[in-house]
Every structure is written in C-alpha cells, then in structure tokens.
CSV table of C-alpha atoms in Angstrom, one decimal:
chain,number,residue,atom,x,y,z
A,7,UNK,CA,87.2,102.0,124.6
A,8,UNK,CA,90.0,102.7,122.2
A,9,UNK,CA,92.0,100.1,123.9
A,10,UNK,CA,89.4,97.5,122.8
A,11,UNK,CA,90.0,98.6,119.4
A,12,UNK,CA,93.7,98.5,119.1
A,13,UNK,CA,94.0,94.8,120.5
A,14,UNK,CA,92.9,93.4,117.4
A,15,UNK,CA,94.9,94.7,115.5
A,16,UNK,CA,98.0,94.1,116.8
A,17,UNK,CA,97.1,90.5,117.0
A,18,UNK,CA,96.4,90.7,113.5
A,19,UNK,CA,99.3,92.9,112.6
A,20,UNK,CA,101.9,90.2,114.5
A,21,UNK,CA,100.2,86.8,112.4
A,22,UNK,CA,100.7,89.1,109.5
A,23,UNK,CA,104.4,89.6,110.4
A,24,UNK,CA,104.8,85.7,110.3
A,25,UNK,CA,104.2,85.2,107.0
A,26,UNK,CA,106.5,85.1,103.9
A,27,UNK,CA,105.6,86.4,100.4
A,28,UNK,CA,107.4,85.0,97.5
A,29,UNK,CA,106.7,86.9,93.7
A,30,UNK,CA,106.6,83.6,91.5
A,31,UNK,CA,106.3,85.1,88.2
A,32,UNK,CA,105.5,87.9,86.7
A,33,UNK,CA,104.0,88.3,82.9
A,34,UNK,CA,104.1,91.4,80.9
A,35,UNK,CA,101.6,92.0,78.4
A,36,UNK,CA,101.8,94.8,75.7
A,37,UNK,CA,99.0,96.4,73.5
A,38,UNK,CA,99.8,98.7,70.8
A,39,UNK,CA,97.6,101.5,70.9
A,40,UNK,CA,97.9,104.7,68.4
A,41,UNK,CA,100.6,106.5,71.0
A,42,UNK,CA,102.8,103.5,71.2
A,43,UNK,CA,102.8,100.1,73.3
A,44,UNK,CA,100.6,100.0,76.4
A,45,UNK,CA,102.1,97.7,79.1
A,46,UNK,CA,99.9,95.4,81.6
A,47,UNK,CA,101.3,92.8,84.1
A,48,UNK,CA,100.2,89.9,85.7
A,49,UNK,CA,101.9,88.5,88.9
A,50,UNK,CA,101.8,85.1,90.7
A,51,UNK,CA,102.3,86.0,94.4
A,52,UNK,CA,103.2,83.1,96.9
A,53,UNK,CA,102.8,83.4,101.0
A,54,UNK,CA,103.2,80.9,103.6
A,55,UNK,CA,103.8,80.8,107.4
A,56,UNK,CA,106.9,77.8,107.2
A,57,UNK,CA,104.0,76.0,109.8
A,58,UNK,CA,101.6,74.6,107.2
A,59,UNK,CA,99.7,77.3,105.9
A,60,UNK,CA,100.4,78.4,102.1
A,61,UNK,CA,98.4,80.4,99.8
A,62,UNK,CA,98.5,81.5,96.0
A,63,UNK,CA,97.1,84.6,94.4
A,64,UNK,CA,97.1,86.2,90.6
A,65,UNK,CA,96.1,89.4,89.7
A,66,UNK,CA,96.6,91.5,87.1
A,67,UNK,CA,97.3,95.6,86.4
A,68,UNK,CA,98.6,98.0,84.5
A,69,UNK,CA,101.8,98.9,87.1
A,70,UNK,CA,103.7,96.1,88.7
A,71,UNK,CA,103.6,97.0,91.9
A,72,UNK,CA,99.9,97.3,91.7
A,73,UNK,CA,99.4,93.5,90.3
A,74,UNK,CA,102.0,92.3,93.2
A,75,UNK,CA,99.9,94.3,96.0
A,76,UNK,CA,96.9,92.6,94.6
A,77,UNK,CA,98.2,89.1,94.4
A,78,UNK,CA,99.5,89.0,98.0
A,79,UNK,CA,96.0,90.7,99.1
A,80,UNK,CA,94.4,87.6,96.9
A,81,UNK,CA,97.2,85.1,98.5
A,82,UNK,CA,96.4,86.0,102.1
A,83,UNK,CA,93.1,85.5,101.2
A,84,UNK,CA,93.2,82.3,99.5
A,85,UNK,CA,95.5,80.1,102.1
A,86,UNK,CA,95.4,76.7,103.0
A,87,UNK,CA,96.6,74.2,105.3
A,88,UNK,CA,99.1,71.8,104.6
A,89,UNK,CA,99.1,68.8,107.0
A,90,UNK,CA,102.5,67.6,107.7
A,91,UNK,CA,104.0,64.7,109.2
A,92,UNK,CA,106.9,65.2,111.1
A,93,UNK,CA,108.9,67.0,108.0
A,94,UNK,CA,107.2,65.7,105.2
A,95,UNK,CA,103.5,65.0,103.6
A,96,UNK,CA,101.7,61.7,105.2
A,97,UNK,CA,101.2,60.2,101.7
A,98,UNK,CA,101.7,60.4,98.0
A,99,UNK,CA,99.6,61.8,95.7
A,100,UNK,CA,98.8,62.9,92.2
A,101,UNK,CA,96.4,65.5,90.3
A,102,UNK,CA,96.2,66.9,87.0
A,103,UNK,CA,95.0,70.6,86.6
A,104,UNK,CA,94.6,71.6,83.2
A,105,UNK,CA,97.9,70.5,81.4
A,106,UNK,CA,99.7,70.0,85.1
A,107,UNK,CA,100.1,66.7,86.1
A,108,UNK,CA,102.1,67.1,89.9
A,109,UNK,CA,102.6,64.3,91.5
A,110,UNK,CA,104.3,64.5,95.5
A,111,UNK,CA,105.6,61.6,97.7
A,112,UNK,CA,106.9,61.5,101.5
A,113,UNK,CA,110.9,61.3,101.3
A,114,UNK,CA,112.9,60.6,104.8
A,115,UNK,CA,114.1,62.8,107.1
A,116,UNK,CA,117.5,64.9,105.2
A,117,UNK,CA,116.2,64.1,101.8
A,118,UNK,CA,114.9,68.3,101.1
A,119,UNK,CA,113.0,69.3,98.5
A,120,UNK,CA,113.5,67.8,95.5
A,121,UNK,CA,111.0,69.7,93.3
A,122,UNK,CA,110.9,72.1,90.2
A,123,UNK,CA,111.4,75.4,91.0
A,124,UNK,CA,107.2,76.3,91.2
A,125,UNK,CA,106.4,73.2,93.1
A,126,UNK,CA,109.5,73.6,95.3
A,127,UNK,CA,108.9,77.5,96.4
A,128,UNK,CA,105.2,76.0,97.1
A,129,UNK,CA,106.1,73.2,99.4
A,130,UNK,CA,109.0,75.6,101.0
A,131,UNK,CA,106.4,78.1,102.0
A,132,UNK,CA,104.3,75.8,103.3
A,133,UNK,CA,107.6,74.1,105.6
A,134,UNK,CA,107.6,71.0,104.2
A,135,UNK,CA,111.1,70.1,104.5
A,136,UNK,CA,111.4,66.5,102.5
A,137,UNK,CA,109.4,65.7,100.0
A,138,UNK,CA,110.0,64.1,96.7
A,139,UNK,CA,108.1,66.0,93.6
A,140,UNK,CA,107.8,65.7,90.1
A,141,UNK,CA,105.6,67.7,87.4
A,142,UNK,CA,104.7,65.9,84.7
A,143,UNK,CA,103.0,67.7,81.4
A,144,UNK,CA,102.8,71.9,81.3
A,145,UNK,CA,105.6,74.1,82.1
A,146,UNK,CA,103.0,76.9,83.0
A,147,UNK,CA,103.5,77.9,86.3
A,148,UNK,CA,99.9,79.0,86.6
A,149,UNK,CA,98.8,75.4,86.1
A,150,UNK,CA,101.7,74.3,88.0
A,151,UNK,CA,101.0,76.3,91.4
A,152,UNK,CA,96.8,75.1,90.7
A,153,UNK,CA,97.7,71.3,90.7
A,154,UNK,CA,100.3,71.9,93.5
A,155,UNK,CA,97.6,73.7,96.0
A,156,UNK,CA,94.6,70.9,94.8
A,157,UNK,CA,97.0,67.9,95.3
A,158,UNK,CA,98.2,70.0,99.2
A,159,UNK,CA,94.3,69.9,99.8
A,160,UNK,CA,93.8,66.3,98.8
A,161,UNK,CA,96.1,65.9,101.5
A,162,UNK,CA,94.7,64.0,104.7
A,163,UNK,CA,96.6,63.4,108.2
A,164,UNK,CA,97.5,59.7,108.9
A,165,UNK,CA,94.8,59.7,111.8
A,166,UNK,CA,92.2,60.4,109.5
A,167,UNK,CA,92.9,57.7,107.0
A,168,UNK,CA,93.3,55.3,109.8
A,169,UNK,CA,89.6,56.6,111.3
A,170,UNK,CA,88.3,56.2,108.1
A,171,UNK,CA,89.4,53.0,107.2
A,172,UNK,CA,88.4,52.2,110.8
A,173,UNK,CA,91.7,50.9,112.6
C-alpha cells in the first residue's frame, strides 16, 4: 500500500525538477512605525519548463524569502501554455494591460529574442527561441509580465486558425 503512495510523488517530484524559476523583481516597501522603519517585500517570481509552459506569480511579505516562496507556489500554480511553432510564435499579436502595450511577432529561425528584459525572461522560460518583441507604454514590469502572459494566451496554433477559417 505504501508503494501506491510514493508513485505519485515521485512523478510529481521529477515534473517539478523540470522547471526553471526566475526572481523578476523584487520591491521593497518600508513603513515607519514608532521603533523605526518596518520593511515588506513584494516579489515577481517567473517559472517555465523551456517546452511551452510558463507561469507568473506575485506575492507579498514581510521577509524576502517568504514573498519569493510564495510567488513560485503562485507561479506553479498559475501556468500556461505557450503554443510554438517550430522556434517561434505562429503569429503576431498585440494587447494592452493597464499602461502595457506588448506587442510580439514570429522572427526566423537564428534571429533570438529580441525583447526587453521582462518580456525577454518571459518568452525564454517559455522556449521560444526567435521572436521579435516590443513594449510599448509602462515600464512597470507588473504590467509588463500581465500583457506578456494575456497576449501568450491570445496565442492560437496555425491548425486552429486554418480550422476556423475553414481551409
């Protein structure tokens, strides 16, 4: 019976061990309080699989360690799948989240990642090897990551535009 048990998790313990975590960026808060300043941080925590799955989380706490623990728990939680053609994305695409305007286009084979540094650590997580990026508008990487994950799941694979457009 114990046998059953530990299966599992050794399955999930080895998909785990696949996957990357990136800190993005971390923010430090203080309060002053009558004994002095009283720190908080908040951490943007990045993880991917290099195979098309990417995730984002944010949490906040009053050690760093704890707000990086949390975000990657959040991150793991939160992931999505990228669909990629061959090494890049199947088709451009632009969104605006908040003040982010990210827009991504398919580049050829040996072009990379040319991307700001919040958009490129995104797309690198998720293995997208060329791709052509640009963010247009806030410089907050919060808003920058958001747009970046909403314009990954607006996303489709070139079969399904082809189905739907019904060639």
């Amino acid at each position: 019976m114990a046998k059953h048990n530990e299966s599992p998790r050794k399955d999930k313990e080895k998909v785990e061990s696949d996957i990357t975590e990136k800190v993005l960026y971390i923010n430090r808060c203080s309060k002053v309080v009558k004994g002095g300043r009283k720190f908080s941080f908040s951490a943007l925590i990045l993880v991917g699989d290099g195979k098309g799955r990417v995730g984002y989380g944010f949490a906040k706490a009053n050690e760093l360690t704890d707000a990086i623990r949390k975000g990657g728990e959040a991150a793991r939680k939160n992931m999505v799948i990228c669909p990629i053609e061959g090494t890049t994305i199947p088709h451009e695409v632009i969104v605006h989240w908040d003040g982010a305007t990210v827009l991504l286009k398919p580049a050829p084979a040996g072009t990379g990642v040319i991307a700001g540094s919040k958009v490129r650590a995104v797309l690198e997580l998720a293995g997208i090897k060329d791709v052509m990026a640009k963010n247009l508008g806030s410089s907050n990487p919060i808003n920058q990551v958001k747009a970046t994950f909403e314009a990954i799941e607006q996303l489709l694979p070139r079969e399904e535009i082809k189905q739907r457009r019904g060639l």
